[in-house]
Amino acid sequence: RSLCDWSSDLCSSDLREDLLNRMIRCVNIMLAQEVSYCRTFVDADQLVGELPINTALELREIFKDKIKLEFAIQPLEGLDNKEAEFNFINACKKADIIGGLPDRDKNPGEHLDKIFRLAKELDKPVDVHVGQNNIPRELEEQLVIQKVRQWSMYGKVNLVHAISLHKMPLSLIGHTTLTPLIYHKTRSACRKYWFTSITITITMYQT
C-alpha cells in the first residue's frame, strides 16, 4: 500500500504534519522488520496537489541514514483533468519514478503516451499499474508492450500487479504476453530485458 493512503474525503483537510506522522509510522513499522529498501507510490492530482510528494521528500530526509526510499507518482484521478495532469507533471519532476494508471482515463493509450513522453523528457523510469482488476479483456499488458516499442522504452518500464494474466489462456500468455515482456533481441543478438521487473500476484486468484 502507498505510504500516502488516504481517502478523497481527507485530502482537502489533512495537514502536512498529520500526513508526515502517518508516513513516519509506516516507515518505523518497516524498520522494525529490518526493511532496508522501499519503493512506494504517492498521489498527485487535482485533489491533493503536490502535498504527498513534498511530504514524502521530507520523510526521506528524516530516514536517509536508515532506509532507502524511492517514490513514484500515482495519477489516481487520471490525466484527462488538466489540473490533475499539471500537478502530476510537477510531482514527477521531484520523484524518482513516473507512475501510470491507464484504466483511469477514457483512452488508456493516450494515458500511456503522456507518461512515456514525460519519462523521455525527464529521463526517468516508469511503473505502470496494469491488469489489476483481474479482467483479461483489458489486455493492458499488450498495450504497454506496444507503447514500449513506440517510445523505445526498453528496460525502463515496470508492470505492477498484472494479475489479469491469470485469467488468460496459457497459449495467449506464452506467445503474446510473457515472451515479449521478458526478452528483446538486439542487433548484436544479445538478449535485453524489456521490463526490469514484473509483479504478478496469481496464486491468490486461483480457483
PDB file of C-alpha atoms in Angstrom:
ATOM      1  CA  ARG A   1       0.000   0.000   0.000  1.00  0.00           C
ATOM      2  CA  SER A   2       1.045   3.564  -0.616  1.00  0.00           C
ATOM      3  CA  LEU A   3       2.543   5.436   2.309  1.00  0.00           C
ATOM      4  CA  CYS A   4       0.077   8.158   1.343  1.00  0.00           C
ATOM      5  CA  ASP A   5      -3.034   6.013   1.686  1.00  0.00           C
ATOM      6  CA  TRP A   6      -5.876   8.405   2.322  1.00  0.00           C
ATOM      7  CA  SER A   7      -9.444   8.782   1.121  1.00  0.00           C
ATOM      8  CA  SER A   8     -10.726  11.650  -1.001  1.00  0.00           C
ATOM      9  CA  ASP A   9     -12.687  12.955   1.985  1.00  0.00           C
ATOM     10  CA  LEU A  10      -9.485  13.587   3.914  1.00  0.00           C
ATOM     11  CA  CYS A  11      -7.442  15.090   1.101  1.00  0.00           C
ATOM     12  CA  SER A  12      -8.808  18.597   1.455  1.00  0.00           C
ATOM     13  CA  SER A  13      -8.452  18.825   5.249  1.00  0.00           C
ATOM     14  CA  ASP A  14      -5.423  16.756   6.249  1.00  0.00           C
ATOM     15  CA  LEU A  15      -2.489  18.804   7.365  1.00  0.00           C
ATOM     16  CA  ARG A  16       1.033  18.156   6.169  1.00  0.00           C
ATOM     17  CA  GLU A  17       2.066  17.321   9.723  1.00  0.00           C
ATOM     18  CA  ASP A  18      -0.581  14.625  10.032  1.00  0.00           C
ATOM     19  CA  LEU A  19       0.408  13.102   6.713  1.00  0.00           C
ATOM     20  CA  LEU A  20       4.077  13.147   7.661  1.00  0.00           C
ATOM     21  CA  ASN A  21       3.337  11.488  11.006  1.00  0.00           C
ATOM     22  CA  ARG A  22       1.417   8.693   9.296  1.00  0.00           C
ATOM     23  CA  MET A  23       4.262   8.159   6.852  1.00  0.00           C
ATOM     24  CA  ILE A  24       6.735   8.059   9.725  1.00  0.00           C
ATOM     25  CA  ARG A  25       4.678   5.392  11.484  1.00  0.00           C
ATOM     26  CA  CYS A  26       4.714   3.262   8.319  1.00  0.00           C
ATOM     27  CA  VAL A  27       8.483   3.562   7.957  1.00  0.00           C
ATOM     28  CA  ASN A  28       9.047   2.713  11.614  1.00  0.00           C
ATOM     29  CA  ILE A  29       6.995  -0.462  11.137  1.00  0.00           C
ATOM     30  CA  MET A  30       9.231  -1.415   8.214  1.00  0.00           C
ATOM     31  CA  LEU A  31      12.384  -0.644  10.158  1.00  0.00           C
ATOM     32  CA  ALA A  32      11.166  -2.892  12.966  1.00  0.00           C
ATOM     33  CA  GLN A  33      11.087  -5.676  10.358  1.00  0.00           C
ATOM     34  CA  GLU A  34      14.607  -4.797   9.158  1.00  0.00           C
ATOM     35  CA  VAL A  35      13.442  -3.461   5.781  1.00  0.00           C
ATOM     36  CA  SER A  36      16.234  -1.532   4.080  1.00  0.00           C
ATOM     37  CA  TYR A  37      14.571  -0.521   0.812  1.00  0.00           C
ATOM     38  CA  CYS A  38      11.065   0.603  -0.122  1.00  0.00           C
ATOM     39  CA  ARG A  39       9.525   1.901  -3.337  1.00  0.00           C
ATOM     40  CA  THR A  40       6.041   3.326  -2.927  1.00  0.00           C
ATOM     41  CA  PHE A  41       3.503   5.436  -4.786  1.00  0.00           C
ATOM     42  CA  VAL A  42       2.202   8.827  -3.672  1.00  0.00           C
ATOM     43  CA  ASP A  43      -0.721  10.594  -5.311  1.00  0.00           C
ATOM     44  CA  ALA A  44      -0.691  13.779  -7.364  1.00  0.00           C
ATOM     45  CA  ASP A  45      -3.913  15.149  -8.805  1.00  0.00           C
ATOM     46  CA  GLN A  46      -6.428  17.997  -8.609  1.00  0.00           C
ATOM     47  CA  LEU A  47      -7.423  16.946  -5.075  1.00  0.00           C
ATOM     48  CA  VAL A  48      -4.092  16.681  -3.243  1.00  0.00           C
ATOM     49  CA  GLY A  49      -1.835  18.739  -5.494  1.00  0.00           C
ATOM     50  CA  GLU A  50       1.843  18.129  -4.765  1.00  0.00           C
ATOM     51  CA  LEU A  51       1.478  17.772  -0.988  1.00  0.00           C
ATOM     52  CA  PRO A  52       2.147  13.990  -0.920  1.00  0.00           C
ATOM     53  CA  ILE A  53       5.442  14.126  -2.819  1.00  0.00           C
ATOM     54  CA  ASN A  54       6.637  17.193  -0.911  1.00  0.00           C
ATOM     55  CA  THR A  55       5.899  15.421   2.361  1.00  0.00           C
ATOM     56  CA  ALA A  56       7.473  12.197   1.119  1.00  0.00           C
ATOM     57  CA  LEU A  57      10.698  14.044   0.344  1.00  0.00           C
ATOM     58  CA  GLU A  58      10.725  15.335   3.926  1.00  0.00           C
ATOM     59  CA  LEU A  59      10.274  11.751   5.057  1.00  0.00           C
ATOM     60  CA  ARG A  60      13.236  10.585   3.005  1.00  0.00           C
ATOM     61  CA  GLU A  61      15.459  13.217   4.557  1.00  0.00           C
ATOM     62  CA  ILE A  62      14.420  12.141   8.050  1.00  0.00           C
ATOM     63  CA  PHE A  63      15.261   8.479   7.391  1.00  0.00           C
ATOM     64  CA  LYS A  64      18.119   8.914   4.904  1.00  0.00           C
ATOM     65  CA  ASP A  65      20.577   7.008   7.100  1.00  0.00           C
ATOM     66  CA  LYS A  66      18.215   4.148   7.915  1.00  0.00           C
ATOM     67  CA  ILE A  67      16.320   3.125   4.790  1.00  0.00           C
ATOM     68  CA  LYS A  68      16.369   3.794   1.058  1.00  0.00           C
ATOM     69  CA  LEU A  69      13.057   5.269  -0.063  1.00  0.00           C
ATOM     70  CA  GLU A  70      12.012   5.690  -3.686  1.00  0.00           C
ATOM     71  CA  PHE A  71       8.843   7.457  -4.744  1.00  0.00           C
ATOM     72  CA  ALA A  72       6.675   7.009  -7.803  1.00  0.00           C
ATOM     73  CA  ILE A  73       3.802   9.331  -8.637  1.00  0.00           C
ATOM     74  CA  GLN A  74       0.320   7.854  -8.831  1.00  0.00           C
ATOM     75  CA  PRO A  75      -2.131   9.641 -11.198  1.00  0.00           C
ATOM     76  CA  LEU A  76      -5.040   8.363  -9.137  1.00  0.00           C
ATOM     77  CA  GLU A  77      -7.583  10.695 -10.782  1.00  0.00           C
ATOM     78  CA  GLY A  78      -6.193  10.087 -14.264  1.00  0.00           C
ATOM     79  CA  LEU A  79      -4.699  12.677 -16.602  1.00  0.00           C
ATOM     80  CA  ASP A  80      -7.763  13.811 -18.547  1.00  0.00           C
ATOM     81  CA  ASN A  81      -8.307  16.546 -15.981  1.00  0.00           C
ATOM     82  CA  LYS A  82      -5.908  19.400 -16.822  1.00  0.00           C
ATOM     83  CA  GLU A  83      -5.300  20.372 -13.205  1.00  0.00           C
ATOM     84  CA  ALA A  84      -4.596  16.765 -12.310  1.00  0.00           C
ATOM     85  CA  GLU A  85      -2.156  16.483 -15.211  1.00  0.00           C
ATOM     86  CA  PHE A  86      -0.426  19.732 -14.207  1.00  0.00           C
ATOM     87  CA  ASN A  87       0.116  18.552 -10.627  1.00  0.00           C
ATOM     88  CA  PHE A  88       1.169  15.106 -11.829  1.00  0.00           C
ATOM     89  CA  ILE A  89       3.867  16.545 -14.110  1.00  0.00           C
ATOM     90  CA  ASN A  90       5.255  18.811 -11.394  1.00  0.00           C
ATOM     91  CA  ALA A  91       5.260  15.971  -8.874  1.00  0.00           C
ATOM     92  CA  CYS A  92       7.063  13.662 -11.319  1.00  0.00           C
ATOM     93  CA  LYS A  93       9.856  16.215 -11.632  1.00  0.00           C
ATOM     94  CA  LYS A  94      10.512  15.726  -7.913  1.00  0.00           C
ATOM     95  CA  ALA A  95      10.002  11.952  -7.788  1.00  0.00           C
ATOM     96  CA  ASP A  96      12.195   9.003  -8.734  1.00  0.00           C
ATOM     97  CA  ILE A  97       9.701   7.153 -10.921  1.00  0.00           C
ATOM     98  CA  ILE A  98       6.752   8.100 -13.111  1.00  0.00           C
ATOM     99  CA  GLY A  99       3.618   6.110 -12.369  1.00  0.00           C
ATOM    100  CA  GLY A 100       0.781   5.142 -14.682  1.00  0.00           C
ATOM    101  CA  LEU A 101      -2.859   4.090 -14.304  1.00  0.00           C
ATOM    102  CA  PRO A 102      -4.149   3.684 -17.865  1.00  0.00           C
ATOM    103  CA  ASP A 103      -7.612   2.498 -16.823  1.00  0.00           C
ATOM    104  CA  ARG A 104      -8.249   5.836 -15.089  1.00  0.00           C
ATOM    105  CA  ASP A 105      -8.642   7.700 -18.386  1.00  0.00           C
ATOM    106  CA  LYS A 106     -11.085   7.362 -21.272  1.00  0.00           C
ATOM    107  CA  ASN A 107      -8.257   6.480 -23.653  1.00  0.00           C
ATOM    108  CA  PRO A 108      -5.623   4.248 -21.972  1.00  0.00           C
ATOM    109  CA  GLY A 109      -3.344   4.558 -24.994  1.00  0.00           C
ATOM    110  CA  GLU A 110      -3.240   8.334 -24.717  1.00  0.00           C
ATOM    111  CA  HIS A 111      -2.584   7.999 -20.988  1.00  0.00           C
ATOM    112  CA  LEU A 112       0.483   5.863 -21.727  1.00  0.00           C
ATOM    113  CA  ASP A 113       1.642   8.282 -24.406  1.00  0.00           C
ATOM    114  CA  LYS A 114       1.559  11.096 -21.856  1.00  0.00           C
ATOM    115  CA  ILE A 115       3.573   9.249 -19.216  1.00  0.00           C
ATOM    116  CA  PHE A 116       6.101   7.846 -21.689  1.00  0.00           C
ATOM    117  CA  ARG A 117       6.587  11.285 -23.258  1.00  0.00           C
ATOM    118  CA  LEU A 118       7.183  12.707 -19.795  1.00  0.00           C
ATOM    119  CA  ALA A 119       9.558   9.840 -18.955  1.00  0.00           C
ATOM    120  CA  LYS A 120      11.584  10.681 -22.048  1.00  0.00           C
ATOM    121  CA  GLU A 121      11.706  14.368 -21.146  1.00  0.00           C
ATOM    122  CA  LEU A 122      12.717  13.731 -17.537  1.00  0.00           C
ATOM    123  CA  ASP A 123      14.837  10.641 -18.256  1.00  0.00           C
ATOM    124  CA  LYS A 124      13.078   8.612 -15.570  1.00  0.00           C
ATOM    125  CA  PRO A 125      11.754   5.036 -15.399  1.00  0.00           C
ATOM    126  CA  VAL A 126       8.061   4.157 -15.421  1.00  0.00           C
ATOM    127  CA  ASP A 127       5.962   1.912 -13.177  1.00  0.00           C
ATOM    128  CA  VAL A 128       2.562   1.133 -14.743  1.00  0.00           C
ATOM    129  CA  HIS A 129      -0.382  -0.427 -12.930  1.00  0.00           C
ATOM    130  CA  VAL A 130      -1.924  -2.947 -15.333  1.00  0.00           C
ATOM    131  CA  GLY A 131      -4.267  -5.917 -15.120  1.00  0.00           C
ATOM    132  CA  GLN A 132      -5.145  -5.137 -11.516  1.00  0.00           C
ATOM    133  CA  ASN A 133      -8.873  -5.811 -11.959  1.00  0.00           C
ATOM    134  CA  ASN A 134      -8.355  -9.462 -12.984  1.00  0.00           C
ATOM    135  CA  ILE A 135     -10.274  -8.842 -16.230  1.00  0.00           C
ATOM    136  CA  PRO A 136      -8.433 -10.442 -19.172  1.00  0.00           C
ATOM    137  CA  ARG A 137     -10.271  -8.428 -21.842  1.00  0.00           C
ATOM    138  CA  GLU A 138      -8.473  -5.306 -20.625  1.00  0.00           C
ATOM    139  CA  LEU A 139      -5.287  -6.513 -22.374  1.00  0.00           C
ATOM    140  CA  GLU A 140      -3.374  -3.692 -20.720  1.00  0.00           C
ATOM    141  CA  GLU A 141      -0.129  -5.661 -20.746  1.00  0.00           C
ATOM    142  CA  GLN A 142      -0.201  -5.900 -24.541  1.00  0.00           C
ATOM    143  CA  LEU A 143      -0.997  -2.186 -24.817  1.00  0.00           C
ATOM    144  CA  VAL A 144       2.055  -1.355 -22.723  1.00  0.00           C
ATOM    145  CA  ILE A 145       4.184  -3.596 -24.943  1.00  0.00           C
ATOM    146  CA  GLN A 146       3.044  -1.638 -27.985  1.00  0.00           C
ATOM    147  CA  LYS A 147       3.854   1.666 -26.305  1.00  0.00           C
ATOM    148  CA  VAL A 148       7.270   0.458 -25.158  1.00  0.00           C
ATOM    149  CA  ARG A 149       8.064  -0.303 -28.801  1.00  0.00           C
ATOM    150  CA  GLN A 150       6.658   3.013 -29.963  1.00  0.00           C
ATOM    151  CA  TRP A 151       8.591   5.075 -27.440  1.00  0.00           C
ATOM    152  CA  SER A 152      11.713   2.832 -27.318  1.00  0.00           C
ATOM    153  CA  MET A 153      11.438   2.480 -23.551  1.00  0.00           C
ATOM    154  CA  TYR A 154      13.207  -0.884 -23.378  1.00  0.00           C
ATOM    155  CA  GLY A 155      14.427  -1.755 -19.891  1.00  0.00           C
ATOM    156  CA  LYS A 156      12.805   1.297 -18.301  1.00  0.00           C
ATOM    157  CA  VAL A 157       9.276   0.065 -17.588  1.00  0.00           C
ATOM    158  CA  ASN A 158       7.902  -1.986 -14.705  1.00  0.00           C
ATOM    159  CA  LEU A 159       4.489  -3.616 -14.657  1.00  0.00           C
ATOM    160  CA  VAL A 160       2.713  -3.603 -11.306  1.00  0.00           C
ATOM    161  CA  HIS A 161       0.016  -6.199 -10.488  1.00  0.00           C
ATOM    162  CA  ALA A 162      -0.612  -7.838 -13.919  1.00  0.00           C
ATOM    163  CA  ILE A 163      -2.930 -10.298 -12.158  1.00  0.00           C
ATOM    164  CA  SER A 164      -5.313 -10.432 -15.143  1.00  0.00           C
ATOM    165  CA  LEU A 165      -2.775 -12.721 -16.802  1.00  0.00           C
ATOM    166  CA  HIS A 166      -4.182 -15.494 -14.613  1.00  0.00           C
ATOM    167  CA  LYS A 167      -7.493 -15.379 -16.473  1.00  0.00           C
ATOM    168  CA  MET A 168      -5.905 -15.621 -19.930  1.00  0.00           C
ATOM    169  CA  PRO A 169      -5.416 -18.914 -21.814  1.00  0.00           C
ATOM    170  CA  LEU A 170      -1.925 -20.326 -21.340  1.00  0.00           C
ATOM    171  CA  SER A 171      -1.376 -20.192 -25.091  1.00  0.00           C
ATOM    172  CA  LEU A 172      -2.017 -16.441 -25.088  1.00  0.00           C
ATOM    173  CA  ILE A 173       0.250 -15.867 -22.109  1.00  0.00           C
ATOM    174  CA  GLY A 174       3.094 -17.875 -23.605  1.00  0.00           C
ATOM    175  CA  HIS A 175       3.015 -16.396 -27.077  1.00  0.00           C
ATOM    176  CA  THR A 176       1.814 -12.830 -26.798  1.00  0.00           C
ATOM    177  CA  THR A 177       2.377 -11.649 -23.262  1.00  0.00           C
ATOM    178  CA  LEU A 178       5.188 -13.090 -21.178  1.00  0.00           C
ATOM    179  CA  THR A 179       7.607 -13.839 -24.007  1.00  0.00           C
ATOM    180  CA  PRO A 180       7.900 -10.258 -25.277  1.00  0.00           C
ATOM    181  CA  LEU A 181       7.868  -8.941 -21.727  1.00  0.00           C
ATOM    182  CA  ILE A 182      10.964 -10.902 -20.822  1.00  0.00           C
ATOM    183  CA  TYR A 183      13.222 -10.743 -23.841  1.00  0.00           C
ATOM    184  CA  HIS A 184      14.050  -8.452 -26.701  1.00  0.00           C
ATOM    185  CA  LYS A 185      16.672  -9.375 -29.313  1.00  0.00           C
ATOM    186  CA  THR A 186      19.056  -6.579 -30.144  1.00  0.00           C
ATOM    187  CA  ARG A 187      21.087  -6.311 -33.345  1.00  0.00           C
ATOM    188  CA  SER A 188      24.053  -7.831 -31.567  1.00  0.00           C
ATOM    189  CA  ALA A 189      21.924 -10.911 -30.826  1.00  0.00           C
ATOM    190  CA  CYS A 190      22.158 -10.191 -27.099  1.00  0.00           C
ATOM    191  CA  ARG A 191      19.051 -10.501 -25.015  1.00  0.00           C
ATOM    192  CA  LYS A 192      17.790  -7.415 -23.286  1.00  0.00           C
ATOM    193  CA  TYR A 193      15.016  -7.062 -20.758  1.00  0.00           C
ATOM    194  CA  TRP A 194      12.066  -5.007 -21.894  1.00  0.00           C
ATOM    195  CA  PHE A 195      10.810  -4.624 -18.347  1.00  0.00           C
ATOM    196  CA  THR A 196      13.106  -4.560 -15.359  1.00  0.00           C
ATOM    197  CA  SER A 197      10.554  -6.261 -13.111  1.00  0.00           C
ATOM    198  CA  ILE A 198       7.050  -7.659 -13.187  1.00  0.00           C
ATOM    199  CA  THR A 199       4.922  -8.049 -10.098  1.00  0.00           C
ATOM    200  CA  ILE A 200       2.316 -10.754 -10.653  1.00  0.00           C
ATOM    201  CA  THR A 201       0.001 -11.967  -7.920  1.00  0.00           C
ATOM    202  CA  ILE A 202      -1.602 -15.095  -9.351  1.00  0.00           C
ATOM    203  CA  THR A 203      -1.917 -17.662  -6.576  1.00  0.00           C
ATOM    204  CA  MET A 204      -4.376 -15.500  -4.629  1.00  0.00           C
ATOM    205  CA  TYR A 205      -6.822 -15.751  -7.520  1.00  0.00           C
ATOM    206  CA  GLN A 206      -6.524 -19.397  -8.414  1.00  0.00           C
ATOM    207  CA  THR A 207      -9.752 -21.400  -8.341  1.00  0.00           C
TER     208      THR A 207
END
